[in-house]
């Protein structure tokens, strides 16, 4: 025997509710993952002045399916990967390998440097957020 008309409507409503719940959960996971990434970055990055952490901006797509996190401080990549003889990661092999002099406005004098060591913060924060994202999505399938 077939499913009655009434049964079809009940199943249809249940499926619609399940679909809406799943969509809401996906949006929640995307939002929480992005906010976790922001929190982890701020906790892991060096805070000499706090300017780099303050330059982080987060925007969410209107539909809730996407997010963008940006670090506005132009020097964040140099802090993360190092400079000069200490450079690692993107461009590290092409980095300046000799000492150079620059004027440090904070100290009011010229400084001789060979570069700065990498202070990794990006990869660990992304790994933490990625683990959360995967764990939460796996829960959806259960």
Short mmCIF file of N, CA, C and O in Angstrom, two decimals:
data_model
loop_
_atom_site.label_atom_id
_atom_site.label_comp_id
_atom_site.label_asym_id
_atom_site.label_seq_id
_atom_site.Cartn_x
_atom_site.Cartn_y
_atom_site.Cartn_z
N UNK A 1 0.83 -1.18 0.00
CA UNK A 1 0.00 0.00 0.00
C UNK A 1 0.88 1.24 0.00
O UNK A 1 1.92 1.27 0.61
N UNK A 2 0.38 2.28 -0.66
CA UNK A 2 1.12 3.52 -0.78
C UNK A 2 0.97 4.41 0.45
O UNK A 2 0.15 4.17 1.32
N UNK A 3 1.78 5.46 0.49
CA UNK A 3 1.72 6.44 1.57
C UNK A 3 0.53 7.35 1.29
O UNK A 3 0.34 7.82 0.17
N UNK A 4 -0.24 7.63 2.31
CA UNK A 4 -1.42 8.48 2.12
C UNK A 4 -1.00 9.92 1.87
O UNK A 4 0.13 10.31 2.14
N UNK A 5 -1.93 10.71 1.39
CA UNK A 5 -1.70 12.14 1.15
C UNK A 5 -1.20 12.81 2.43
O UNK A 5 -0.29 13.60 2.42
N UNK A 6 -1.85 12.49 3.54
CA UNK A 6 -1.48 13.08 4.82
C UNK A 6 -0.05 12.70 5.20
O UNK A 6 0.71 13.53 5.69
N UNK A 7 0.34 11.48 4.95
CA UNK A 7 1.70 11.03 5.23
C UNK A 7 2.73 11.78 4.40
O UNK A 7 3.79 12.12 4.88
N UNK A 8 2.39 12.04 3.16
CA UNK A 8 3.30 12.78 2.29
C UNK A 8 3.58 14.17 2.83
O UNK A 8 4.70 14.64 2.82
N UNK A 9 2.55 14.85 3.27
CA UNK A 9 2.70 16.21 3.81
C UNK A 9 3.56 16.19 5.07
O UNK A 9 4.40 17.05 5.28
N UNK A 10 3.33 15.20 5.91
CA UNK A 10 4.10 15.09 7.16
C UNK A 10 5.58 14.84 6.85
O UNK A 10 6.45 15.46 7.43
N UNK A 11 5.85 13.94 5.92
CA UNK A 11 7.23 13.65 5.52
C UNK A 11 7.85 14.89 4.88
O UNK A 11 9.00 15.24 5.14
N UNK A 12 7.08 15.55 4.04
CA UNK A 12 7.57 16.75 3.37
C UNK A 12 7.96 17.82 4.39
O UNK A 12 9.02 18.45 4.28
N UNK A 13 7.09 18.04 5.40
CA UNK A 13 7.40 19.04 6.45
C UNK A 13 8.63 18.63 7.25
O UNK A 13 9.48 19.46 7.56
N UNK A 14 8.74 17.36 7.57
CA UNK A 14 9.89 16.86 8.33
C UNK A 14 11.18 17.06 7.56
O UNK A 14 12.20 17.49 8.11
N UNK A 15 11.15 16.75 6.26
CA UNK A 15 12.33 16.94 5.42
C UNK A 15 12.71 18.41 5.30
O UNK A 15 13.89 18.77 5.34
N UNK A 16 11.71 19.27 5.17
CA UNK A 16 11.97 20.72 5.08
C UNK A 16 12.60 21.22 6.37
O UNK A 16 13.56 21.99 6.35
N UNK A 17 12.07 20.79 7.51
CA UNK A 17 12.64 21.20 8.80
C UNK A 17 14.07 20.69 8.94
O UNK A 17 14.96 21.42 9.37
N UNK A 18 14.30 19.43 8.56
CA UNK A 18 15.64 18.86 8.62
C UNK A 18 16.60 19.67 7.74
O UNK A 18 17.71 20.00 8.15
N UNK A 19 16.16 20.02 6.54
CA UNK A 19 16.98 20.81 5.61
C UNK A 19 17.29 22.17 6.22
O UNK A 19 18.44 22.61 6.19
N UNK A 20 16.30 22.84 6.77
CA UNK A 20 16.52 24.15 7.40
C UNK A 20 17.48 24.05 8.57
O UNK A 20 18.34 24.91 8.76
N UNK A 21 17.33 23.00 9.38
CA UNK A 21 18.22 22.80 10.53
C UNK A 21 19.67 22.59 10.08
O UNK A 21 20.60 23.13 10.66
N UNK A 22 19.85 21.78 9.02
CA UNK A 22 21.19 21.52 8.50
C UNK A 22 21.81 22.81 7.97
O UNK A 22 22.97 23.12 8.24
N UNK A 23 21.03 23.59 7.24
CA UNK A 23 21.53 24.86 6.70
C UNK A 23 21.94 25.78 7.84
O UNK A 23 23.01 26.40 7.79
N UNK A 24 21.12 25.88 8.87
CA UNK A 24 21.46 26.71 10.03
C UNK A 24 22.74 26.23 10.70
O UNK A 24 23.58 27.03 11.12
N UNK A 25 22.91 24.92 10.79
CA UNK A 25 24.11 24.36 11.41
C UNK A 25 25.35 24.66 10.57
O UNK A 25 26.41 24.97 11.11
N UNK A 26 25.23 24.56 9.26
CA UNK A 26 26.36 24.87 8.38
C UNK A 26 26.78 26.33 8.55
O UNK A 26 27.97 26.63 8.68
N UNK A 27 25.82 27.21 8.57
CA UNK A 27 26.13 28.64 8.76
C UNK A 27 26.76 28.89 10.13
O UNK A 27 27.68 29.69 10.26
N UNK A 28 26.29 28.18 11.15
CA UNK A 28 26.85 28.32 12.50
C UNK A 28 28.31 27.86 12.51
O UNK A 28 29.18 28.52 13.07
N UNK A 29 28.57 26.73 11.85
CA UNK A 29 29.93 26.20 11.81
C UNK A 29 30.87 27.17 11.09
O UNK A 29 31.99 27.43 11.56
N UNK A 30 30.42 27.72 9.98
CA UNK A 30 31.24 28.68 9.24
C UNK A 30 31.53 29.91 10.10
O UNK A 30 32.68 30.37 10.20
N UNK A 31 30.52 30.43 10.75
CA UNK A 31 30.69 31.61 11.61
C UNK A 31 31.64 31.31 12.78
O UNK A 31 32.58 32.05 13.05
N UNK A 32 31.38 30.20 13.47
CA UNK A 32 32.20 29.87 14.63
C UNK A 32 33.65 29.55 14.26
O UNK A 32 34.57 29.89 15.01
N UNK A 33 33.85 28.92 13.12
CA UNK A 33 35.21 28.62 12.66
C UNK A 33 35.96 29.92 12.39
O UNK A 33 37.13 30.06 12.78
N UNK A 34 35.32 30.86 11.74
CA UNK A 34 35.96 32.13 11.44
C UNK A 34 36.30 32.90 12.71
O UNK A 34 37.39 33.45 12.85
N UNK A 35 35.37 32.92 13.66
CA UNK A 35 35.61 33.62 14.92
C UNK A 35 36.70 32.92 15.73
O UNK A 35 37.51 33.58 16.40
N UNK A 36 36.75 31.59 15.66
CA UNK A 36 37.82 30.84 16.33
C UNK A 36 39.16 31.18 15.71
O UNK A 36 40.16 31.38 16.41
N UNK A 37 39.21 31.25 14.38
CA UNK A 37 40.46 31.61 13.69
C UNK A 37 40.93 32.99 14.14
O UNK A 37 42.11 33.18 14.44
N UNK A 38 40.02 33.94 14.19
CA UNK A 38 40.37 35.29 14.64
C UNK A 38 40.94 35.26 16.06
O UNK A 38 41.98 35.86 16.35
N UNK A 39 40.27 34.55 16.94
CA UNK A 39 40.70 34.45 18.35
C UNK A 39 42.08 33.79 18.45
O UNK A 39 42.96 34.27 19.18
N UNK A 40 42.29 32.70 17.71
CA UNK A 40 43.58 31.99 17.73
C UNK A 40 44.70 32.87 17.17
O UNK A 40 45.81 32.87 17.71
N UNK A 41 44.42 33.59 16.11
CA UNK A 41 45.44 34.49 15.54
C UNK A 41 45.84 35.55 16.56
O UNK A 41 47.04 35.79 16.78
N UNK A 42 44.86 36.18 17.17
CA UNK A 42 45.16 37.23 18.14
C UNK A 42 45.93 36.68 19.34
O UNK A 42 46.79 37.36 19.89
N UNK A 43 45.64 35.46 19.73
CA UNK A 43 46.34 34.86 20.87
C UNK A 43 47.77 34.45 20.51
O UNK A 43 48.66 34.50 21.36
N UNK A 44 48.01 34.05 19.27
CA UNK A 44 49.30 33.50 18.87
C UNK A 44 50.27 34.52 18.30
O UNK A 44 51.47 34.30 18.32
N UNK A 45 49.77 35.63 17.75
CA UNK A 45 50.68 36.58 17.12
C UNK A 45 51.38 37.44 18.17
O UNK A 45 50.85 37.65 19.25
N UNK A 46 52.61 37.90 17.85
CA UNK A 46 53.33 38.76 18.79
C UNK A 46 52.55 40.05 19.02
O UNK A 46 51.87 40.55 18.13
N UNK A 47 52.65 40.57 20.24
CA UNK A 47 51.87 41.76 20.61
C UNK A 47 52.75 42.91 21.07
O UNK A 47 52.48 43.54 22.09
N UNK A 48 53.80 43.20 20.31
CA UNK A 48 54.69 44.28 20.73
C UNK A 48 53.92 45.59 20.90
O UNK A 48 54.05 46.26 21.90
N UNK A 49 53.11 45.92 19.90
CA UNK A 49 52.29 47.15 20.01
C UNK A 49 50.81 46.85 19.99
O UNK A 49 50.00 47.71 20.32
N UNK A 50 50.43 45.65 19.55
CA UNK A 50 49.02 45.30 19.42
C UNK A 50 48.42 45.74 18.10
O UNK A 50 47.27 45.44 17.79
N UNK A 51 49.21 46.46 17.29
CA UNK A 51 48.71 46.99 16.02
C UNK A 51 48.32 45.88 15.05
O UNK A 51 47.30 45.97 14.37
N UNK A 52 49.11 44.81 15.01
CA UNK A 52 48.82 43.72 14.07
C UNK A 52 47.50 43.03 14.44
O UNK A 52 46.66 42.78 13.58
N UNK A 53 47.31 42.73 15.71
CA UNK A 53 46.07 42.09 16.16
C UNK A 53 44.87 43.00 15.92
O UNK A 53 43.80 42.55 15.52
N UNK A 54 45.06 44.29 16.14
CA UNK A 54 43.97 45.25 15.93
C UNK A 54 43.61 45.41 14.46
O UNK A 54 42.52 45.89 14.13
N UNK A 55 44.52 45.01 13.56
CA UNK A 55 44.27 45.19 12.12
C UNK A 55 43.45 44.04 11.53
O UNK A 55 43.11 44.06 10.35
N UNK A 56 43.12 43.04 12.33
CA UNK A 56 42.33 41.90 11.83
C UNK A 56 40.88 42.34 11.65
O UNK A 56 40.29 42.92 12.56
N UNK A 57 40.34 42.05 10.47
CA UNK A 57 38.92 42.31 10.22
C UNK A 57 38.26 41.03 9.72
O UNK A 57 38.88 40.24 9.00
N UNK A 58 37.03 40.85 10.13
CA UNK A 58 36.24 39.68 9.72
C UNK A 58 34.96 40.18 9.10
O UNK A 58 34.29 41.05 9.65
N UNK A 59 34.62 39.64 7.93
CA UNK A 59 33.34 39.95 7.29
C UNK A 59 32.69 38.63 6.89
O UNK A 59 33.36 37.68 6.50
N UNK A 60 31.37 38.61 7.01
CA UNK A 60 30.61 37.42 6.66
C UNK A 60 29.75 37.72 5.45
O UNK A 60 29.20 38.82 5.32
N UNK A 61 29.64 36.75 4.54
CA UNK A 61 28.76 36.89 3.38
C UNK A 61 27.33 37.03 3.86
O UNK A 61 26.96 36.47 4.90
N UNK A 62 26.54 37.76 3.10
CA UNK A 62 25.15 37.99 3.48
C UNK A 62 24.36 36.69 3.59
O UNK A 62 23.47 36.57 4.44
N UNK A 63 24.70 35.70 2.76
CA UNK A 63 23.95 34.44 2.81
C UNK A 63 24.41 33.52 3.93
O UNK A 63 23.79 32.49 4.18
N UNK A 64 25.51 33.87 4.61
CA UNK A 64 25.99 33.07 5.72
C UNK A 64 26.86 31.90 5.34
O UNK A 64 27.32 31.15 6.20
N UNK A 65 27.12 31.72 4.04
CA UNK A 65 27.91 30.57 3.59
C UNK A 65 29.40 30.88 3.41
O UNK A 65 30.15 30.01 3.01
N UNK A 66 29.81 32.08 3.67
CA UNK A 66 31.21 32.43 3.48
C UNK A 66 31.64 33.51 4.45
O UNK A 66 30.81 34.24 5.01
N UNK A 67 32.94 33.59 4.64
CA UNK A 67 33.51 34.59 5.53
C UNK A 67 34.89 34.96 5.02
O UNK A 67 35.53 34.17 4.31
N UNK A 68 35.34 36.14 5.38
CA UNK A 68 36.68 36.58 4.99
C UNK A 68 37.36 37.18 6.21
O UNK A 68 36.79 38.02 6.90
N UNK A 69 38.57 36.72 6.48
CA UNK A 69 39.38 37.26 7.55
C UNK A 69 40.62 37.86 6.92
O UNK A 69 41.30 37.21 6.13
N UNK A 70 40.89 39.10 7.25
CA UNK A 70 42.05 39.79 6.70
C UNK A 70 42.89 40.36 7.82
O UNK A 70 42.36 40.86 8.81
N UNK A 71 44.22 40.30 7.64
CA UNK A 71 45.13 40.98 8.55
C UNK A 71 45.61 42.21 7.80
O UNK A 71 46.31 42.10 6.79
N UNK A 72 45.22 43.37 8.26
CA UNK A 72 45.51 44.61 7.56
C UNK A 72 46.95 45.07 7.67
O UNK A 72 47.43 45.81 6.81
N UNK A 73 47.66 44.67 8.70
CA UNK A 73 49.05 45.09 8.87
C UNK A 73 49.90 44.45 7.76
O UNK A 73 50.00 43.23 7.69
N UNK A 74 50.49 45.29 6.93
CA UNK A 74 51.23 44.80 5.77
C UNK A 74 52.40 43.90 6.17
O UNK A 74 52.83 43.05 5.40
N UNK A 75 52.92 44.09 7.35
CA UNK A 75 54.13 43.38 7.77
C UNK A 75 53.84 42.02 8.42
O UNK A 75 54.77 41.31 8.81
N UNK A 76 52.57 41.63 8.51
CA UNK A 76 52.22 40.36 9.18
C UNK A 76 52.94 39.17 8.54
O UNK A 76 53.41 38.28 9.24
N UNK A 77 53.04 39.16 7.22
CA UNK A 77 53.71 38.05 6.54
C UNK A 77 55.19 37.99 6.91
O UNK A 77 55.76 36.91 7.05
N UNK A 78 55.81 39.15 7.12
CA UNK A 78 57.23 39.19 7.48
C UNK A 78 57.44 38.71 8.92
O UNK A 78 58.43 38.07 9.23
N UNK A 79 56.49 39.04 9.78
CA UNK A 79 56.56 38.57 11.16
C UNK A 79 56.40 37.04 11.18
O UNK A 79 57.15 36.33 11.84
N UNK A 80 55.43 36.55 10.43
CA UNK A 80 55.15 35.11 10.43
C UNK A 80 56.29 34.31 9.81
O UNK A 80 56.67 33.27 10.35
N UNK A 81 56.84 34.76 8.69
CA UNK A 81 57.84 33.97 7.97
C UNK A 81 59.28 34.45 8.16
O UNK A 81 60.20 33.82 7.66
N UNK A 82 59.49 35.55 8.86
CA UNK A 82 60.83 36.06 9.07
C UNK A 82 61.34 36.84 7.88
O UNK A 82 60.71 36.88 6.81
N UNK A 83 62.50 37.47 8.07
CA UNK A 83 63.10 38.28 7.01
C UNK A 83 64.60 38.01 6.97
O UNK A 83 65.18 37.42 7.89
N UNK A 84 65.23 38.50 5.91
CA UNK A 84 66.68 38.40 5.78
C UNK A 84 67.18 36.97 5.83
O UNK A 84 66.57 36.07 5.26
N UNK A 85 68.26 36.77 6.58
CA UNK A 85 68.86 35.43 6.64
C UNK A 85 67.97 34.42 7.34
O UNK A 85 68.17 33.22 7.24
N UNK A 86 66.96 34.90 8.05
CA UNK A 86 66.05 34.02 8.80
C UNK A 86 64.77 33.69 8.03
O UNK A 86 63.93 32.95 8.53
N UNK A 87 64.60 34.25 6.85
CA UNK A 87 63.35 34.09 6.10
C UNK A 87 63.06 32.64 5.79
O UNK A 87 63.95 31.88 5.40
N UNK A 88 61.80 32.26 5.99
CA UNK A 88 61.32 30.92 5.68
C UNK A 88 60.02 31.07 4.91
O UNK A 88 59.44 32.13 4.87
N UNK A 89 59.53 29.97 4.34
CA UNK A 89 58.24 30.01 3.68
C UNK A 89 58.29 30.76 2.36
O UNK A 89 59.32 30.81 1.70
N UNK A 90 57.16 31.40 1.97
CA UNK A 90 57.07 32.07 0.67
C UNK A 90 58.16 33.12 0.48
O UNK A 90 58.31 34.02 1.30
N UNK A 91 58.94 32.98 -0.56
CA UNK A 91 59.97 33.96 -0.88
C UNK A 91 61.23 33.83 -0.03
O UNK A 91 62.16 34.61 -0.19
N UNK A 92 61.28 32.87 0.86
CA UNK A 92 62.41 32.74 1.77
C UNK A 92 63.73 32.54 1.06
O UNK A 92 64.75 33.10 1.45
N UNK A 93 63.73 31.77 -0.01
CA UNK A 93 64.98 31.52 -0.72
C UNK A 93 65.44 32.75 -1.51
O UNK A 93 66.60 32.86 -1.85
N UNK A 94 64.53 33.67 -1.78
CA UNK A 94 64.89 34.88 -2.52
C UNK A 94 65.14 36.06 -1.59
O UNK A 94 65.37 37.17 -2.01
N UNK A 95 65.05 35.83 -0.29
CA UNK A 95 65.16 36.91 0.68
C UNK A 95 66.57 37.48 0.71
O UNK A 95 67.54 36.82 0.35
N UNK A 96 66.65 38.70 1.19
CA UNK A 96 67.91 39.38 1.32
C UNK A 96 68.77 38.64 2.36
O UNK A 96 68.34 38.43 3.48
N UNK A 97 69.96 38.24 1.98
CA UNK A 97 70.81 37.44 2.86
C UNK A 97 71.96 38.26 3.46
O UNK A 97 72.82 37.71 4.13
N UNK A 98 71.99 39.53 3.22
CA UNK A 98 73.07 40.36 3.76
C UNK A 98 72.50 41.32 4.81
O UNK A 98 71.31 41.61 4.81
N UNK A 99 73.35 41.83 5.70
CA UNK A 99 72.84 42.80 6.67
C UNK A 99 72.45 44.10 5.95
O UNK A 99 72.98 44.42 4.89
N UNK A 100 71.51 44.83 6.52
CA UNK A 100 71.13 46.12 5.98
C UNK A 100 70.80 47.06 7.13
O UNK A 100 70.62 46.64 8.27
N UNK A 101 70.71 48.34 6.80
CA UNK A 101 70.46 49.39 7.80
C UNK A 101 69.13 50.05 7.47
O UNK A 101 68.80 50.28 6.31
N UNK A 102 68.36 50.32 8.51
CA UNK A 102 67.11 51.06 8.34
C UNK A 102 66.95 52.01 9.52
O UNK A 102 67.58 51.84 10.57
N UNK A 103 66.10 53.02 9.33
CA UNK A 103 65.83 53.97 10.41
C UNK A 103 64.60 53.51 11.18
O UNK A 103 63.53 53.37 10.63
N UNK A 104 64.78 53.29 12.48
CA UNK A 104 63.69 52.86 13.34
C UNK A 104 63.08 54.10 13.98
O UNK A 104 63.72 54.77 14.81
N UNK A 105 61.85 54.44 13.58
CA UNK A 105 61.21 55.66 14.08
C UNK A 105 60.90 55.59 15.57
O UNK A 105 60.90 56.61 16.25
N UNK A 106 60.64 54.39 16.06
CA UNK A 106 60.33 54.25 17.49
C UNK A 106 61.56 54.52 18.35
O UNK A 106 61.47 55.11 19.42
N UNK A 107 62.71 54.06 17.89
CA UNK A 107 63.94 54.25 18.64
C UNK A 107 64.65 55.54 18.25
O UNK A 107 65.58 55.98 18.94
N UNK A 108 64.26 56.14 17.12
CA UNK A 108 64.85 57.40 16.68
C UNK A 108 66.30 57.27 16.22
O UNK A 108 67.08 58.21 16.34
N UNK A 109 66.67 56.11 15.70
CA UNK A 109 68.06 55.91 15.24
C UNK A 109 68.10 54.83 14.15
O UNK A 109 67.14 54.11 13.94
N UNK A 110 69.26 54.77 13.49
CA UNK A 110 69.49 53.73 12.48
C UNK A 110 69.84 52.43 13.17
O UNK A 110 70.49 52.41 14.22
N UNK A 111 69.42 51.33 12.55
CA UNK A 111 69.65 50.00 13.11
C UNK A 111 70.24 49.10 12.03
O UNK A 111 69.76 49.09 10.90
N UNK A 112 71.28 48.36 12.40
CA UNK A 112 71.86 47.35 11.51
C UNK A 112 71.16 46.03 11.82
O UNK A 112 71.06 45.65 12.98
N UNK A 113 70.70 45.33 10.79
CA UNK A 113 70.00 44.08 11.02
C UNK A 113 70.37 43.03 9.98
O UNK A 113 70.77 43.38 8.86
N UNK A 114 70.24 41.78 10.37
CA UNK A 114 70.37 40.66 9.45
C UNK A 114 68.98 40.10 9.15
O UNK A 114 68.85 39.13 8.42
N UNK A 115 67.98 40.70 9.75
CA UNK A 115 66.60 40.25 9.58
C UNK A 115 66.00 39.85 10.91
O UNK A 115 66.62 40.02 11.96
N UNK A 116 64.80 39.33 10.85
CA UNK A 116 64.15 38.88 12.08
C UNK A 116 63.73 37.43 11.91
O UNK A 116 63.35 37.00 10.83
N UNK A 117 63.79 36.71 12.99
CA UNK A 117 63.39 35.30 12.98
C UNK A 117 61.88 35.19 12.78
O UNK A 117 61.13 36.06 13.19
N UNK A 118 61.48 34.09 12.17
CA UNK A 118 60.04 33.83 11.96
C UNK A 118 59.37 33.64 13.32
O UNK A 118 59.91 33.01 14.21
N UNK A 119 58.19 34.24 13.45
CA UNK A 119 57.37 34.07 14.65
C UNK A 119 56.03 33.51 14.18
O UNK A 119 55.05 34.23 14.05
N UNK A 120 56.04 32.21 13.90
CA UNK A 120 54.89 31.57 13.30
C UNK A 120 53.64 31.72 14.16
O UNK A 120 53.65 31.41 15.35
N UNK A 121 52.58 32.21 13.55
CA UNK A 121 51.28 32.28 14.23
C UNK A 121 50.16 31.84 13.30
O UNK A 121 49.15 31.33 13.75
N UNK A 122 50.34 32.00 12.01
CA UNK A 122 49.27 31.73 11.05
C UNK A 122 48.94 30.24 10.95
O UNK A 122 47.78 29.85 11.06
N UNK A 123 49.94 29.42 10.71
CA UNK A 123 49.71 27.99 10.47
C UNK A 123 49.02 27.30 11.65
O UNK A 123 48.08 26.54 11.47
N UNK A 124 49.49 27.60 12.87
CA UNK A 124 48.90 26.96 14.04
C UNK A 124 47.45 27.39 14.24
O UNK A 124 46.59 26.58 14.60
N UNK A 125 47.16 28.66 14.00
CA UNK A 125 45.79 29.15 14.15
C UNK A 125 44.87 28.52 13.10
O UNK A 125 43.75 28.11 13.41
N UNK A 126 45.36 28.41 11.87
CA UNK A 126 44.56 27.78 10.80
C UNK A 126 44.34 26.31 11.11
O UNK A 126 43.23 25.79 10.91
N UNK A 127 45.35 25.63 11.60
CA UNK A 127 45.20 24.21 11.96
C UNK A 127 44.14 24.03 13.04
O UNK A 127 43.31 23.12 12.97
N UNK A 128 44.16 24.88 14.05
CA UNK A 128 43.17 24.81 15.13
C UNK A 128 41.75 25.01 14.59
O UNK A 128 40.83 24.25 14.91
N UNK A 129 41.57 26.04 13.76
CA UNK A 129 40.25 26.32 13.18
C UNK A 129 39.83 25.20 12.24
O UNK A 129 38.65 24.81 12.22
N UNK A 130 40.75 24.66 11.49
CA UNK A 130 40.46 23.58 10.56
C UNK A 130 40.00 22.33 11.31
O UNK A 130 39.03 21.67 10.90
N UNK A 131 40.67 22.01 12.40
CA UNK A 131 40.28 20.85 13.21
C UNK A 131 38.85 21.02 13.73
O UNK A 131 38.06 20.07 13.72
N UNK A 132 38.53 22.23 14.20
CA UNK A 132 37.18 22.51 14.70
C UNK A 132 36.15 22.33 13.57
O UNK A 132 35.11 21.69 13.76
N UNK A 133 36.45 22.89 12.40
CA UNK A 133 35.55 22.83 11.25
C UNK A 133 35.24 21.38 10.87
O UNK A 133 34.09 20.99 10.71
N UNK A 134 36.29 20.58 10.76
CA UNK A 134 36.12 19.17 10.38
C UNK A 134 35.32 18.41 11.44
O UNK A 134 34.41 17.64 11.12
N UNK A 135 35.64 18.63 12.71
CA UNK A 135 34.96 17.94 13.79
C UNK A 135 33.47 18.28 13.79
O UNK A 135 32.61 17.40 13.92
N UNK A 136 33.13 19.55 13.59
CA UNK A 136 31.74 19.98 13.58
C UNK A 136 30.98 19.42 12.38
O UNK A 136 29.83 19.03 12.49
N UNK A 137 31.61 19.39 11.22
CA UNK A 137 30.94 18.85 10.03
C UNK A 137 30.72 17.34 10.15
O UNK A 137 29.72 16.82 9.66
N UNK A 138 31.65 16.67 10.79
CA UNK A 138 31.47 15.22 10.99
C UNK A 138 30.26 14.95 11.87
O UNK A 138 29.58 13.94 11.69
N UNK A 139 29.98 15.83 12.81
CA UNK A 139 28.81 15.67 13.68
C UNK A 139 27.50 15.74 12.88
O UNK A 139 26.51 15.13 13.26
N UNK A 140 27.49 16.49 11.79
CA UNK A 140 26.29 16.63 10.98
C UNK A 140 25.85 15.30 10.37
O UNK A 140 24.67 15.07 10.18
N UNK A 141 26.82 14.46 10.07
CA UNK A 141 26.50 13.19 9.43
C UNK A 141 26.00 12.12 10.39
O UNK A 141 25.66 11.03 9.97
N UNK A 142 25.96 12.44 11.67
CA UNK A 142 25.55 11.41 12.64
C UNK A 142 24.13 11.58 13.08
O UNK A 142 23.53 12.57 13.04
#
